Coordinates of C-alpha atoms and ligand atoms in Angstrom, one line a residue:
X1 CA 20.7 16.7 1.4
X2 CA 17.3 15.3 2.8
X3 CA 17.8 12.1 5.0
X4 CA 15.2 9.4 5.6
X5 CA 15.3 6.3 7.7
X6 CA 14.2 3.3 6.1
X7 CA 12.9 0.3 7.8
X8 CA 14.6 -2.7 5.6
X9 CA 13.6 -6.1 6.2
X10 CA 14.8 -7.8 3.0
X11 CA 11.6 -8.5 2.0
X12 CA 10.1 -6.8 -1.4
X13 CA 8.0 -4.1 -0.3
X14 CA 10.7 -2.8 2.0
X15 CA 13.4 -2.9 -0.8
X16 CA 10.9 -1.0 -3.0
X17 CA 9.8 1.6 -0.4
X18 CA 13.7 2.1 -0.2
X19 CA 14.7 2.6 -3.9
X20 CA 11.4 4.7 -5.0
X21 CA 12.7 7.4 -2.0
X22 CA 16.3 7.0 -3.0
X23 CA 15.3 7.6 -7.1
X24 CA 13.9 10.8 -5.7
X25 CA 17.3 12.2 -4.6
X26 CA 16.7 11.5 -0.7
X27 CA 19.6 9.7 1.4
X28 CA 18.4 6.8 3.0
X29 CA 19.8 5.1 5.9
X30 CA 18.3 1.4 6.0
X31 CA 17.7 -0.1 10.0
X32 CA 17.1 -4.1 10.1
X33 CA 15.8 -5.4 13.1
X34 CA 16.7 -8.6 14.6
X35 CA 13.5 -10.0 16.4
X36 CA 14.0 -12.9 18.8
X37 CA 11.2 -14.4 17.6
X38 CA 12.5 -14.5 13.5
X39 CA 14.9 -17.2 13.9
X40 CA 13.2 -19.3 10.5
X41 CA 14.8 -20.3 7.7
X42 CA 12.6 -18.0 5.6
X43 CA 13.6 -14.8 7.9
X44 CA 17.5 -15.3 8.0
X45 CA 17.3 -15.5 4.3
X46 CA 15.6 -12.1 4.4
X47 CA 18.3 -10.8 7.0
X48 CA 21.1 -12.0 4.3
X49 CA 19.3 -10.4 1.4
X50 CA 19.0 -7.0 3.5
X51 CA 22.6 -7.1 3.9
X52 CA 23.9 -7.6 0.3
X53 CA 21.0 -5.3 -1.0
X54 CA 22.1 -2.3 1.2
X55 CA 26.0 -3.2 0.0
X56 CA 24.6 -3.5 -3.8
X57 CA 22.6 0.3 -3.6
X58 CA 25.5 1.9 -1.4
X59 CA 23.3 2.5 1.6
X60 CA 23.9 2.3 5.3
X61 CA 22.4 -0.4 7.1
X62 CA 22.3 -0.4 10.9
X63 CA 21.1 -3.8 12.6
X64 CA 18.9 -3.4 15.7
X65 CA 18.4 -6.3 17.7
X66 CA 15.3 -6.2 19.8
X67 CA 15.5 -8.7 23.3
X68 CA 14.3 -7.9 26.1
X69 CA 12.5 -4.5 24.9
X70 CA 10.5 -7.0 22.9
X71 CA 9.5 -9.8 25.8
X72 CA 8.2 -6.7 27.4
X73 CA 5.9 -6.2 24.6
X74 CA 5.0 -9.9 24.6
X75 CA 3.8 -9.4 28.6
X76 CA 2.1 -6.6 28.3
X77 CA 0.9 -6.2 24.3
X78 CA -1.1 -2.6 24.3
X79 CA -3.2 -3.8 21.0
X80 CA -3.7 -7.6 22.2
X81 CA -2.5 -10.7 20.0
X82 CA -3.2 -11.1 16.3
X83 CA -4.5 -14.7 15.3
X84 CA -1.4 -16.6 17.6
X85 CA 0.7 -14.9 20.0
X86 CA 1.8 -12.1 17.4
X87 CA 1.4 -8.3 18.8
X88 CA 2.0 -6.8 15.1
X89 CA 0.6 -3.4 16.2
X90 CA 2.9 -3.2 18.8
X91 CA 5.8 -4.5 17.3
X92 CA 5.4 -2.0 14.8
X93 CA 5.3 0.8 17.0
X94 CA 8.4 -0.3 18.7
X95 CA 10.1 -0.4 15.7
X96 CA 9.4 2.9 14.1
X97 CA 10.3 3.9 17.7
X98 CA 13.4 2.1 17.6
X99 CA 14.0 3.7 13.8
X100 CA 13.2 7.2 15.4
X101 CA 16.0 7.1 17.9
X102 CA 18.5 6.4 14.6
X103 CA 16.2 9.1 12.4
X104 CA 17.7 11.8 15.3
X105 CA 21.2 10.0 15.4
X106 CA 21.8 10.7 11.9
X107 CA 19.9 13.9 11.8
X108 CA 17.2 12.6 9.5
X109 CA 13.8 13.8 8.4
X110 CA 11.5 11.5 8.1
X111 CA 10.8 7.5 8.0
X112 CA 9.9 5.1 5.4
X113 CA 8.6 2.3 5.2
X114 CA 6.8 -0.7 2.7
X115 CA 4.0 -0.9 4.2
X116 CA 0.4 -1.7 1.9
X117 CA -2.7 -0.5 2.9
X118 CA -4.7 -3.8 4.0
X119 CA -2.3 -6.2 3.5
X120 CA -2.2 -7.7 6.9
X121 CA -5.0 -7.5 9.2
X122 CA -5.1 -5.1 12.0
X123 CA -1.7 -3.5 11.8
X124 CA -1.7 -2.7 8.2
X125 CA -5.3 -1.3 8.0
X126 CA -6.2 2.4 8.1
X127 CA -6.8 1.9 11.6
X128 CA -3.6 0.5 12.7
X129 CA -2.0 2.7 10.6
X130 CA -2.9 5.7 11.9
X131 CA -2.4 4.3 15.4
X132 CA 1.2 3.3 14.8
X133 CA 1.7 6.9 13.7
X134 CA -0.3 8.1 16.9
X135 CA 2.0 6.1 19.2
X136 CA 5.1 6.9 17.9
X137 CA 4.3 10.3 18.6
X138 CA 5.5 10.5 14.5
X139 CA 2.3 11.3 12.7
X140 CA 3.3 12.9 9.5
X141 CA 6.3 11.7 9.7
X142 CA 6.3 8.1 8.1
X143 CA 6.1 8.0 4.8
X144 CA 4.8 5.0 3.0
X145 CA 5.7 4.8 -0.6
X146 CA 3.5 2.1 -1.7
X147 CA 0.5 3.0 -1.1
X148 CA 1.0 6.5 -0.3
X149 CA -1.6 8.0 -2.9
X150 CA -4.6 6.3 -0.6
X151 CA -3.3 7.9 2.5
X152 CA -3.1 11.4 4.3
X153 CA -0.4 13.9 2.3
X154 CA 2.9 13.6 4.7
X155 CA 5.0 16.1 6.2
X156 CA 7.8 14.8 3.3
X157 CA 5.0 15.4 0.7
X158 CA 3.7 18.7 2.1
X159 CA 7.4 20.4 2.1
X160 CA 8.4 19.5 -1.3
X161 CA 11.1 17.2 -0.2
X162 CA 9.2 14.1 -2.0
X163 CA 7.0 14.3 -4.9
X164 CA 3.6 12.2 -4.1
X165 CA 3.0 11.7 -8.1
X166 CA 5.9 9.1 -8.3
X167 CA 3.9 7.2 -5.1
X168 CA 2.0 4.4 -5.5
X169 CA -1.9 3.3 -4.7
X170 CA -1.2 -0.5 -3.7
X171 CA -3.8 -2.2 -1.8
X172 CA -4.9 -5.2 -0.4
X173 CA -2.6 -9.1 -0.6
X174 CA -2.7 -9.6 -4.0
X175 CA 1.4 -9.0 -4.8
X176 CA 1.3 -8.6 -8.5
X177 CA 1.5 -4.5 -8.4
X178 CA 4.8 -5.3 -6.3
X179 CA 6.4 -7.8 -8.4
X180 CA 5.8 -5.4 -11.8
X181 CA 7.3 -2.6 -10.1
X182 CA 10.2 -4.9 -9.3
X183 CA 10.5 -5.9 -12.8
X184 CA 10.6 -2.0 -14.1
X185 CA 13.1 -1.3 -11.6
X186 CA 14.9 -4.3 -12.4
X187 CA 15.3 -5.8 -9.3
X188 CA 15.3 -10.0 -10.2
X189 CA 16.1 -11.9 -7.0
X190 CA 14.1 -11.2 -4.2
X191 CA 13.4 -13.9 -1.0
X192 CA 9.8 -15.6 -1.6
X193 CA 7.5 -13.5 1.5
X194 CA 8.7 -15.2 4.3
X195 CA 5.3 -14.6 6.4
X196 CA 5.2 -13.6 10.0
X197 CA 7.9 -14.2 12.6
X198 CA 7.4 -17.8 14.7
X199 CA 4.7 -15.9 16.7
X200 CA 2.7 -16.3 13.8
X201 CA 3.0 -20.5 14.5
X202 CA 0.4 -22.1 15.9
X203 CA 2.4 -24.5 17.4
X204 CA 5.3 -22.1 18.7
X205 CA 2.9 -20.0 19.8
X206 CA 1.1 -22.7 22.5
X207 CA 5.1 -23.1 24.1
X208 CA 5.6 -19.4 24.1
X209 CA 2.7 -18.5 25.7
X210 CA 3.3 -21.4 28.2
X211 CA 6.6 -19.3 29.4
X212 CA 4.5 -16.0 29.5
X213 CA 2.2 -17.9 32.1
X214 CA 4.4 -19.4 34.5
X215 CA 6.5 -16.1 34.1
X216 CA 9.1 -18.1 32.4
X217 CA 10.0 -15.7 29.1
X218 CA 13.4 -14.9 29.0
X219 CA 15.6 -14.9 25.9
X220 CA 17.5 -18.1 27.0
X221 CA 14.5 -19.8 27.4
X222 CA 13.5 -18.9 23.9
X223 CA 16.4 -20.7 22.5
X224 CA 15.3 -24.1 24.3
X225 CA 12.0 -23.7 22.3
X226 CA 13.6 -24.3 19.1
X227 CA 14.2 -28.0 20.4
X228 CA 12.8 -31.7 20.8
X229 CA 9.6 -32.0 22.4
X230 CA 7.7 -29.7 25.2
X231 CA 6.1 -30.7 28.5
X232 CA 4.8 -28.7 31.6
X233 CA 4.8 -31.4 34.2
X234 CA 3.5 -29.2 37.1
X235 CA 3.8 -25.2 37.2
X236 CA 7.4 -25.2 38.6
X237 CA 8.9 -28.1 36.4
X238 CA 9.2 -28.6 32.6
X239 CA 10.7 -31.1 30.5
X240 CA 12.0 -31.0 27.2
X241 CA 12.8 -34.2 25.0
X242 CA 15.4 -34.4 22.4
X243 CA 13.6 -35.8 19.1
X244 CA 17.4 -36.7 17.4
X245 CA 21.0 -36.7 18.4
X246 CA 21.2 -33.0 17.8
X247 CA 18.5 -32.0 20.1
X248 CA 19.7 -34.6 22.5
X249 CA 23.1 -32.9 22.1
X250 CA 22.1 -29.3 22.0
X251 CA 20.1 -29.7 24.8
X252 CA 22.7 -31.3 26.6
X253 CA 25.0 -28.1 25.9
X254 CA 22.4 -25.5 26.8
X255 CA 21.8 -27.5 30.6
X256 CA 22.6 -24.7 33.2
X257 CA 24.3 -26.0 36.9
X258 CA 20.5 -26.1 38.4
X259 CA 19.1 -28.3 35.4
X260 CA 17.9 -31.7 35.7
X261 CA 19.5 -34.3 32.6
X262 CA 17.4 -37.2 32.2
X263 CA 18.8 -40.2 30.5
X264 CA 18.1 -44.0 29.8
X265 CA 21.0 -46.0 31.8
X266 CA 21.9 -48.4 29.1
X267 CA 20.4 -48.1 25.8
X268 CA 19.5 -45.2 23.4
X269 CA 16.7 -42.8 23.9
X270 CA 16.4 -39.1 23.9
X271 CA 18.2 -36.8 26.5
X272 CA 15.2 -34.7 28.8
X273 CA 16.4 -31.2 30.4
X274 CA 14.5 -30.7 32.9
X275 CA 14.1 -27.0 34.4
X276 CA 12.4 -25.5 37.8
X277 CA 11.6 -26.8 41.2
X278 CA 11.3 -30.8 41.0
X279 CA 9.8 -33.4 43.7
X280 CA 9.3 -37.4 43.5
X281 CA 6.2 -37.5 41.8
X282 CA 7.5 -35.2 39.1
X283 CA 10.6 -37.1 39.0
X284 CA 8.9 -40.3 38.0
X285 CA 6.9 -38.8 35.3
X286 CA 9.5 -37.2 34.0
X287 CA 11.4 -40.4 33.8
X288 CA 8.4 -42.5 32.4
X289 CA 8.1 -40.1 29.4
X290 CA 12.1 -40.6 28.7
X291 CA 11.3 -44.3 29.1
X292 CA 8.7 -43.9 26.4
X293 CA 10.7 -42.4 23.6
X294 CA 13.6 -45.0 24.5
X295 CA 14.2 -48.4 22.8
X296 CA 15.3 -50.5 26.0
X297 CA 16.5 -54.5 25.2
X298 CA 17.2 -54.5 28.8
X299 CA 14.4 -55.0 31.4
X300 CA 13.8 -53.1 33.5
X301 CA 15.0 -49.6 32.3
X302 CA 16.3 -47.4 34.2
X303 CA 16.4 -43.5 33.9
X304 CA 19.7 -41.5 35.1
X305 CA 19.0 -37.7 36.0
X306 CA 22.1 -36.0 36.8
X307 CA 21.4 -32.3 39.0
X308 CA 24.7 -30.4 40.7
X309 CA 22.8 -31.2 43.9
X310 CA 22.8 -35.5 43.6
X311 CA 26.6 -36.6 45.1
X312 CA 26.0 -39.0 42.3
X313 CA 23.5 -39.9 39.5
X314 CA 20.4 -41.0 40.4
X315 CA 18.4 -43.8 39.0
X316 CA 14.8 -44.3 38.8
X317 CA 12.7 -47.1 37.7
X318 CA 10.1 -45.3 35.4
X319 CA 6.7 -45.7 35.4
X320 CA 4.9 -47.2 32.6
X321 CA 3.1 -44.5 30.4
X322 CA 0.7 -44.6 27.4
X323 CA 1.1 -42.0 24.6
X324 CA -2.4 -40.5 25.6
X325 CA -1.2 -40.2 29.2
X326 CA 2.6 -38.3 27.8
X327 CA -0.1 -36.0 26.0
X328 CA -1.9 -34.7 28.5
X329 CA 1.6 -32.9 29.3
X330 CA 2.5 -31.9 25.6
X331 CA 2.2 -27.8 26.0
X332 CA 1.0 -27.9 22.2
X333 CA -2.0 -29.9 23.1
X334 CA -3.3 -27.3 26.0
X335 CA -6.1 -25.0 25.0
X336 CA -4.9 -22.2 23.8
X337 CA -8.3 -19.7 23.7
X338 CA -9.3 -20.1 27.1
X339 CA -5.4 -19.7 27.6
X340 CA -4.9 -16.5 25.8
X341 CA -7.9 -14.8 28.2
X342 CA -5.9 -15.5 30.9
X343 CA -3.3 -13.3 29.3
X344 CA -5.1 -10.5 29.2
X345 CA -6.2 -10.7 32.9
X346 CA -2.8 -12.0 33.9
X347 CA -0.8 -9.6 32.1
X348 CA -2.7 -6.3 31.3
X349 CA -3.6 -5.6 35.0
Ligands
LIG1 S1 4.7 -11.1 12.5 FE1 6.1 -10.9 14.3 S2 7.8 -9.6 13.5 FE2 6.1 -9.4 12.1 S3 5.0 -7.5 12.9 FE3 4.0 -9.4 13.8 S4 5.0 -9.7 15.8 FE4 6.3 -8.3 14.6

């Protein structure tokens, strides 16, 4: 029997890719990729749904997390950024790469996947099409059910394994084509398009990028971007602010040995971790942004950073900052244009 690799997010036009191959007697084996960047409420859902789909149809799914293969891409993107700090093209290559090395495993033929002709920019045009298939070295080999009528006849097609008359000509954004053919082959309960992964955020974007520039992007301090508020005090030393007890507590937890914890001494206020190379200066801004956010009865306030290197906690009397002087710190408020230039200089030497 004729095997296929099928690249199953749990969205629609994946699940629909899938079943039209499988309806046409082929074996598929679904891969799911875990991308560092997809940790929204939106994309887990989608992660569930590919689970209990590939359960409900009787199909394989193997899981493939992508870490640090995916940073890599993030340093050095081949096809540049789409409208944030999403390199689609190249996360698409990497995939079908990824889904290649399990298309040998399992000693399968081809891949599928549910793409539609322009319905993103760039990496779902003809153009990125054909250069996804170019530089995955599997040109011919990826098969795209949904709008597979528009483009070039496929290896599958050409040997008789597939028959192109029961492939589709969708096109474009418009989803209605997609949610009729759901409705023939009765599939109901599908997750709402969850959109791109947090790469495609604006504001996630601005702190991401401000780890790619001080050389900062590792998967651990991913995580930390997920929480309370984000400053870049000098290029060795950020702070970030707990917005509610769980940051404040999470942030507390995810504090290595060399961290700095900043705290008001006696009354509430957000907990700061503060990570890199710190001196007084930076130490006194930091504390007057935790001073900020606190709600002191008791004058003056004092800050309390704890570090493995202090014999004891320190305290500092914070200086007294406006919200448009914190600002100038937030790393969602730094240009992000100009920024994204010095990318490309920076990281595609
Ligand atoms: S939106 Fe994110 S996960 Fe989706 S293709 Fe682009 S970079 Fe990859």
């Amino acid at each position: 029997m004729i095997k296929a690799v099928s690249l199953f997010s749990g969205g629609l036009d994946s699940l629909l890719a899938t079943k039209i191959i499988m309806d046409q007697g082929i074996e598929v084996i679904a891969v799911n990729f875990i991308n560092p960047f997809a940790n929204n409420k939106k994309m887990k859902e989608k992660q569930h749904y590919a689970l209990s789909m590939s359960q409900k149809m009787g199909i394989e799914l193997v899981e493939i997390e992508l870490k640090e293969n995916f940073l890599n891409l993030l340093r050095n993107p081949k096809y540049d950024f789409g409208k944030n700090l999403n390199p689609c093209l190249d996360c698409k290559i990497l995939m079908i790469t990824q889904a290649y090395q399990i298309m040998k495993e399992k000693k399968a033929s081809f891949i599928v996947t549910g793409e539609v002709l322009s319905q993103r920019p760039k990496s779902q045009f003809l153009w990125g099409l054909s250069i996804i298939d170019r530089d995955s070295h599997l040109k011919g080999f990826i098969l795209r059910p949904l709008s597979a009528k528009l483009l070039q006849e496929t290896i599958p097609e050409q040997k008789g394994w597939v028959d192109r008359n029961k492939f589709y000509s969708f096109s474009g954004r418009i989803r209605g084509p997609q949610f009729d053919l759901a409705q023939k082959m009765g599939i109901t309960d599908y997750p709402a398009p969850a959109g791109g992964c947090l790469l495609t955020d604006p504001i996630y974007a601005r702190r991401v990028y401000d780890l790619l520039i001080h050389d900062e992007l590792t998967m651990g301090n991913i995580e930390l971007l997920k929480l309370g508020r984000y400053f870049r005090l000098s290029n060795q030393f950020k702070l970030l602010v707990g917005r509610n007890e769980k940051d404040n507590l999470e942030l507390f937890n995810q504090a290595k040995p060399e961290d700095y914890i900043f705290t008001p001494s006696h009354s509430k206020g957000p907990t700061g971790l503060g990570k890199g190379i710190i001196d007084p200066d930076t130490e006194r801004l930091a504390s007057g942004i935790i001073a900020y956010y606190s709600s002191s009865p008791f004058e003056p306030l004092y800050i309390k950073i704890q570090h493995q290197g202090f014999s004891s906690p320190k305290m500092i009397q914070p200086i007294s900052l406006s919200l448009d002087q914190i600002e100038k710190y937030r790393i969602e408020n730094f240009p992000f244009e100009i920024s994204r230039q010095k990318t490309k200089k920076t990281f595609q030497n």
